[in-house]
Amino acid sequence: TINQLSVFLENKVGQLAQVCKVLADNGVSLVTLSLAETQDFGIARLIVDNHEKAETVLRTNKFLVKTTPVIAVTVPDRPGGMAQVVSTLSEKGCDIEYSYAFASSNNEQAVLVFRFKNEDQSKAVLTEAGFTTIAENQLQEAVK
């Protein structure tokens, strides 16, 4: 399991830039980011190299932050990598709330990030099917 930070933002120019600046000014490195928006607000979902520090500095700078557990799965970075994972999850009745992905710097593997309705069931399905899930302390190695 990996700790993801969800930062709730007003839907106005400069909000994401402020989040990124606060993190950079405090030596927190972004691993990946996903941004979703509605008409009134946005949610920046972040995975960083130090979620505790990031949460503290963002809260200190008046951002509304929530920590959420997510599951990260590594797959070969090729067509069909994600399809195989989501097909397996679907066949076993796992409900995905949302997902996003990013490639490693060497482009040999991708990391798929999932938030599930039932994390324990979904993680068991992934493990049983032979997929590799990574823990937070393995994240930096996975993106190299």
GROMACS .gro file of N, CA, C and O in nm, residues 2 4 30-35 45-47 70-86 89 96-105 107 109-115 134 139 142-143:
model
  204
    2ILE      N    1   0.044   0.224  -0.072
    2ILE     CA    2   0.114   0.352  -0.082
    2ILE      C    3   0.021   0.461  -0.034
    2ILE      O    4  -0.100   0.456  -0.058
    4GLN      N    5  -0.127   0.810  -0.075
    4GLN     CA    6  -0.149   0.914  -0.175
    4GLN      C    7  -0.206   1.035  -0.103
    4GLN      O    8  -0.288   1.021  -0.012
   30LEU      N    9   0.790   1.508  -0.628
   30LEU     CA   10   0.672   1.442  -0.684
   30LEU      C   11   0.714   1.315  -0.758
   30LEU      O   12   0.806   1.320  -0.839
   31VAL      N   13   0.646   1.206  -0.731
   31VAL     CA   14   0.666   1.085  -0.808
   31VAL      C   15   0.568   1.084  -0.924
   31VAL      O   16   0.603   1.058  -1.038
   32THR      N   17   0.442   1.115  -0.894
   32THR     CA   18   0.339   1.128  -0.996
   32THR      C   19   0.226   1.213  -0.943
   32THR      O   20   0.212   1.232  -0.822
   33LEU      N   21   0.145   1.263  -1.035
   33LEU     CA   22   0.034   1.350  -1.001
   33LEU      C   23  -0.080   1.324  -1.098
   33LEU      O   24  -0.057   1.303  -1.217
   34SER      N   25  -0.199   1.325  -1.045
   34SER     CA   26  -0.319   1.315  -1.127
   34SER      C   27  -0.410   1.430  -1.087
   34SER      O   28  -0.425   1.459  -0.968
   35LEU      N   29  -0.469   1.496  -1.183
   35LEU     CA   30  -0.554   1.611  -1.155
   35LEU      C   31  -0.693   1.585  -1.211
   35LEU      O   32  -0.708   1.552  -1.328
   45ARG      N   33  -0.419   1.453  -0.697
   45ARG     CA   34  -0.379   1.331  -0.628
   45ARG      C   35  -0.229   1.315  -0.650
   45ARG      O   36  -0.184   1.307  -0.765
   46LEU      N   37  -0.155   1.313  -0.541
   46LEU     CA   38  -0.010   1.314  -0.548
   46LEU      C   39   0.050   1.192  -0.481
   46LEU      O   40   0.005   1.151  -0.373
   47ILE      N   41   0.152   1.138  -0.542
   47ILE     CA   42   0.239   1.043  -0.474
   47ILE      C   43   0.375   1.111  -0.472
   47ILE      O   44   0.424   1.158  -0.576
   70VAL      N   45  -0.354   0.370  -0.152
   70VAL     CA   46  -0.374   0.321  -0.289
   70VAL      C   47  -0.281   0.201  -0.309
   70VAL      O   48  -0.187   0.180  -0.233
   71ILE      N   49  -0.312   0.124  -0.412
   71ILE     CA   50  -0.229   0.008  -0.445
   71ILE      C   51  -0.161   0.035  -0.578
   71ILE      O   52  -0.225   0.079  -0.674
   72ALA      N   53  -0.031   0.011  -0.582
   72ALA     CA   54   0.047   0.029  -0.704
   72ALA      C   55   0.092  -0.107  -0.755
   72ALA      O   56   0.138  -0.192  -0.678
   73VAL      N   57   0.076  -0.128  -0.884
   73VAL     CA   58   0.110  -0.254  -0.950
   73VAL      C   59   0.207  -0.223  -1.063
   73VAL      O   60   0.186  -0.128  -1.138
   74THR      N   61   0.312  -0.302  -1.074
   74THR     CA   62   0.404  -0.284  -1.186
   74THR      C   63   0.369  -0.382  -1.297
   74THR      O   64   0.331  -0.496  -1.270
   75VAL      N   65   0.379  -0.334  -1.419
   75VAL     CA   66   0.356  -0.416  -1.537
   75VAL      C   67   0.458  -0.377  -1.643
   75VAL      O   68   0.511  -0.266  -1.640
   76PRO      N   69   0.485  -0.466  -1.738
   76PRO     CA   70   0.571  -0.425  -1.849
   76PRO      C   71   0.509  -0.307  -1.923
   76PRO      O   72   0.387  -0.302  -1.941
   77ASP      N   73   0.590  -0.211  -1.962
   77ASP     CA   74   0.541  -0.093  -2.034
   77ASP      C   75   0.528  -0.128  -2.182
   77ASP      O   76   0.616  -0.100  -2.263
   78ARG      N   77   0.415  -0.189  -2.213
   78ARG     CA   78   0.386  -0.231  -2.351
   78ARG      C   79   0.236  -0.232  -2.370
   78ARG      O   80   0.161  -0.232  -2.271
   79PRO      N   81   0.188  -0.232  -2.492
   79PRO     CA   82   0.044  -0.238  -2.514
   79PRO      C   83  -0.017  -0.361  -2.445
   79PRO      O   84   0.037  -0.471  -2.453
   80GLY      N   85  -0.126  -0.337  -2.374
   80GLY     CA   86  -0.196  -0.447  -2.306
   80GLY      C   87  -0.157  -0.468  -2.162
   80GLY      O   88  -0.220  -0.549  -2.093
   81GLY      N   89  -0.056  -0.398  -2.113
   81GLY     CA   90  -0.013  -0.416  -1.974
   81GLY      C   91  -0.125  -0.387  -1.876
   81GLY      O   92  -0.153  -0.466  -1.786
   82MET      N   93  -0.191  -0.274  -1.893
   82MET     CA   94  -0.300  -0.239  -1.804
   82MET      C   95  -0.423  -0.323  -1.830
   82MET      O   96  -0.494  -0.361  -1.737
   83ALA      N   97  -0.447  -0.357  -1.956
   83ALA     CA   98  -0.565  -0.436  -1.991
   83ALA      C   99  -0.567  -0.569  -1.917
   83ALA      O  100  -0.672  -0.613  -1.869
   84GLN      N  101  -0.452  -0.631  -1.906
   84GLN     CA  102  -0.445  -0.760  -1.837
   84GLN      C  103  -0.481  -0.745  -1.690
   84GLN      O  104  -0.555  -0.826  -1.635
   85VAL      N  105  -0.432  -0.641  -1.626
   85VAL     CA  106  -0.460  -0.619  -1.484
   85VAL      C  107  -0.609  -0.589  -1.463
   85VAL      O  108  -0.674  -0.652  -1.379
   86VAL      N  109  -0.663  -0.494  -1.538
   86VAL     CA  110  -0.803  -0.456  -1.515
   86VAL      C  111  -0.900  -0.566  -1.556
   86VAL      O  112  -1.007  -0.580  -1.497
   89LEU      N  113  -0.905  -0.800  -1.257
   89LEU     CA  114  -0.982  -0.739  -1.149
   89LEU      C  115  -1.132  -0.744  -1.179
   89LEU      O  116  -1.213  -0.776  -1.091
   96ILE      N  117  -1.311  -0.073  -0.905
   96ILE     CA  118  -1.208   0.030  -0.910
   96ILE      C  119  -1.276   0.166  -0.897
   96ILE      O  120  -1.364   0.200  -0.977
   97GLU      N  121  -1.235   0.244  -0.796
   97GLU     CA  122  -1.289   0.380  -0.782
   97GLU      C  123  -1.223   0.474  -0.882
   97GLU      O  124  -1.289   0.555  -0.945
   98TYR      N  125  -1.090   0.465  -0.893
   98TYR     CA  126  -1.017   0.542  -0.992
   98TYR      C  127  -0.878   0.482  -1.008
   98TYR      O  128  -0.834   0.401  -0.927
   99SER      N  129  -0.813   0.522  -1.115
   99SER     CA  130  -0.680   0.472  -1.145
   99SER      C  131  -0.605   0.574  -1.230
   99SER      O  132  -0.666   0.653  -1.302
  100TYR      N  133  -0.474   0.572  -1.219
  100TYR     CA  134  -0.387   0.648  -1.307
  100TYR      C  135  -0.255   0.572  -1.317
  100TYR      O  136  -0.232   0.477  -1.242
  101ALA      N  137  -0.172   0.609  -1.410
  101ALA     CA  138  -0.050   0.532  -1.435
  101ALA      C  139   0.064   0.624  -1.475
  101ALA      O  140   0.042   0.738  -1.515
  102PHE      N  141   0.185   0.571  -1.462
  102PHE     CA  142   0.303   0.642  -1.509
  102PHE      C  143   0.410   0.540  -1.544
  102PHE      O  144   0.408   0.427  -1.495
  103ALA      N  145   0.500   0.579  -1.632
  103ALA     CA  146   0.607   0.490  -1.677
  103ALA      C  147   0.734   0.517  -1.597
  103ALA      O  148   0.758   0.628  -1.551
  104SER      N  149   0.816   0.414  -1.586
  104SER     CA  150   0.946   0.431  -1.523
  104SER      C  151   1.036   0.510  -1.618
  104SER      O  152   1.008   0.520  -1.737
  105SER      N  153   1.144   0.564  -1.565
  105SER     CA  154   1.231   0.647  -1.649
  105SER      C  155   1.300   0.567  -1.758
  105SER      O  156   1.338   0.622  -1.861
  107ASN      N  157   1.150   0.331  -1.925
  107ASN     CA  158   1.041   0.288  -2.014
  107ASN      C  159   1.027   0.136  -2.026
  107ASN      O  160   0.974   0.086  -2.124
  109GLN      N  161   0.898  -0.053  -1.755
  109GLN     CA  162   0.779  -0.091  -1.682
  109GLN      C  163   0.695   0.031  -1.652
  109GLN      O  164   0.742   0.143  -1.653
  110ALA      N  165   0.568   0.005  -1.629
  110ALA     CA  166   0.474   0.110  -1.590
  110ALA      C  167   0.426   0.078  -1.450
  110ALA      O  168   0.426  -0.038  -1.407
  111VAL      N  169   0.384   0.181  -1.380
  111VAL     CA  170   0.325   0.165  -1.248
  111VAL      C  171   0.180   0.209  -1.259
  111VAL      O  172   0.151   0.322  -1.302
  112LEU      N  173   0.090   0.118  -1.225
  112LEU     CA  174  -0.054   0.146  -1.226
  112LEU      C  175  -0.096   0.171  -1.083
  112LEU      O  176  -0.069   0.090  -0.994
  113VAL      N  177  -0.164   0.281  -1.059
  113VAL     CA  178  -0.209   0.317  -0.925
  113VAL      C  179  -0.361   0.301  -0.922
  113VAL      O  180  -0.431   0.351  -1.009
  114PHE      N  181  -0.409   0.230  -0.820
  114PHE     CA  182  -0.552   0.202  -0.807
  114PHE      C  183  -0.604   0.240  -0.669
  114PHE      O  184  -0.539   0.216  -0.568
  115ARG      N  185  -0.725   0.292  -0.668
  115ARG     CA  186  -0.803   0.307  -0.545
  115ARG      C  187  -0.925   0.216  -0.565
  115ARG      O  188  -0.996   0.227  -0.665
  134ILE      N  189   0.363  -0.298  -0.519
  134ILE     CA  190   0.481  -0.241  -0.454
  134ILE      C  191   0.439  -0.160  -0.332
  134ILE      O  192   0.333  -0.097  -0.331
  139LEU      N  193   0.888   0.230  -0.397
  139LEU     CA  194   0.842   0.318  -0.505
  139LEU      C  195   0.957   0.382  -0.582
  139LEU      O  196   0.956   0.384  -0.705
  142ALA      N  197   1.110   0.142  -0.819
  142ALA     CA  198   1.020   0.104  -0.928
  142ALA      C  199   1.018   0.206  -1.041
  142ALA      O  200   0.991   0.172  -1.155
  143VAL      N  201   1.047   0.333  -1.011
  143VAL     CA  202   1.040   0.435  -1.115
  143VAL      C  203   1.173   0.463  -1.183
  143VAL      O  204   1.182   0.548  -1.270
   0.00000   0.00000   0.00000
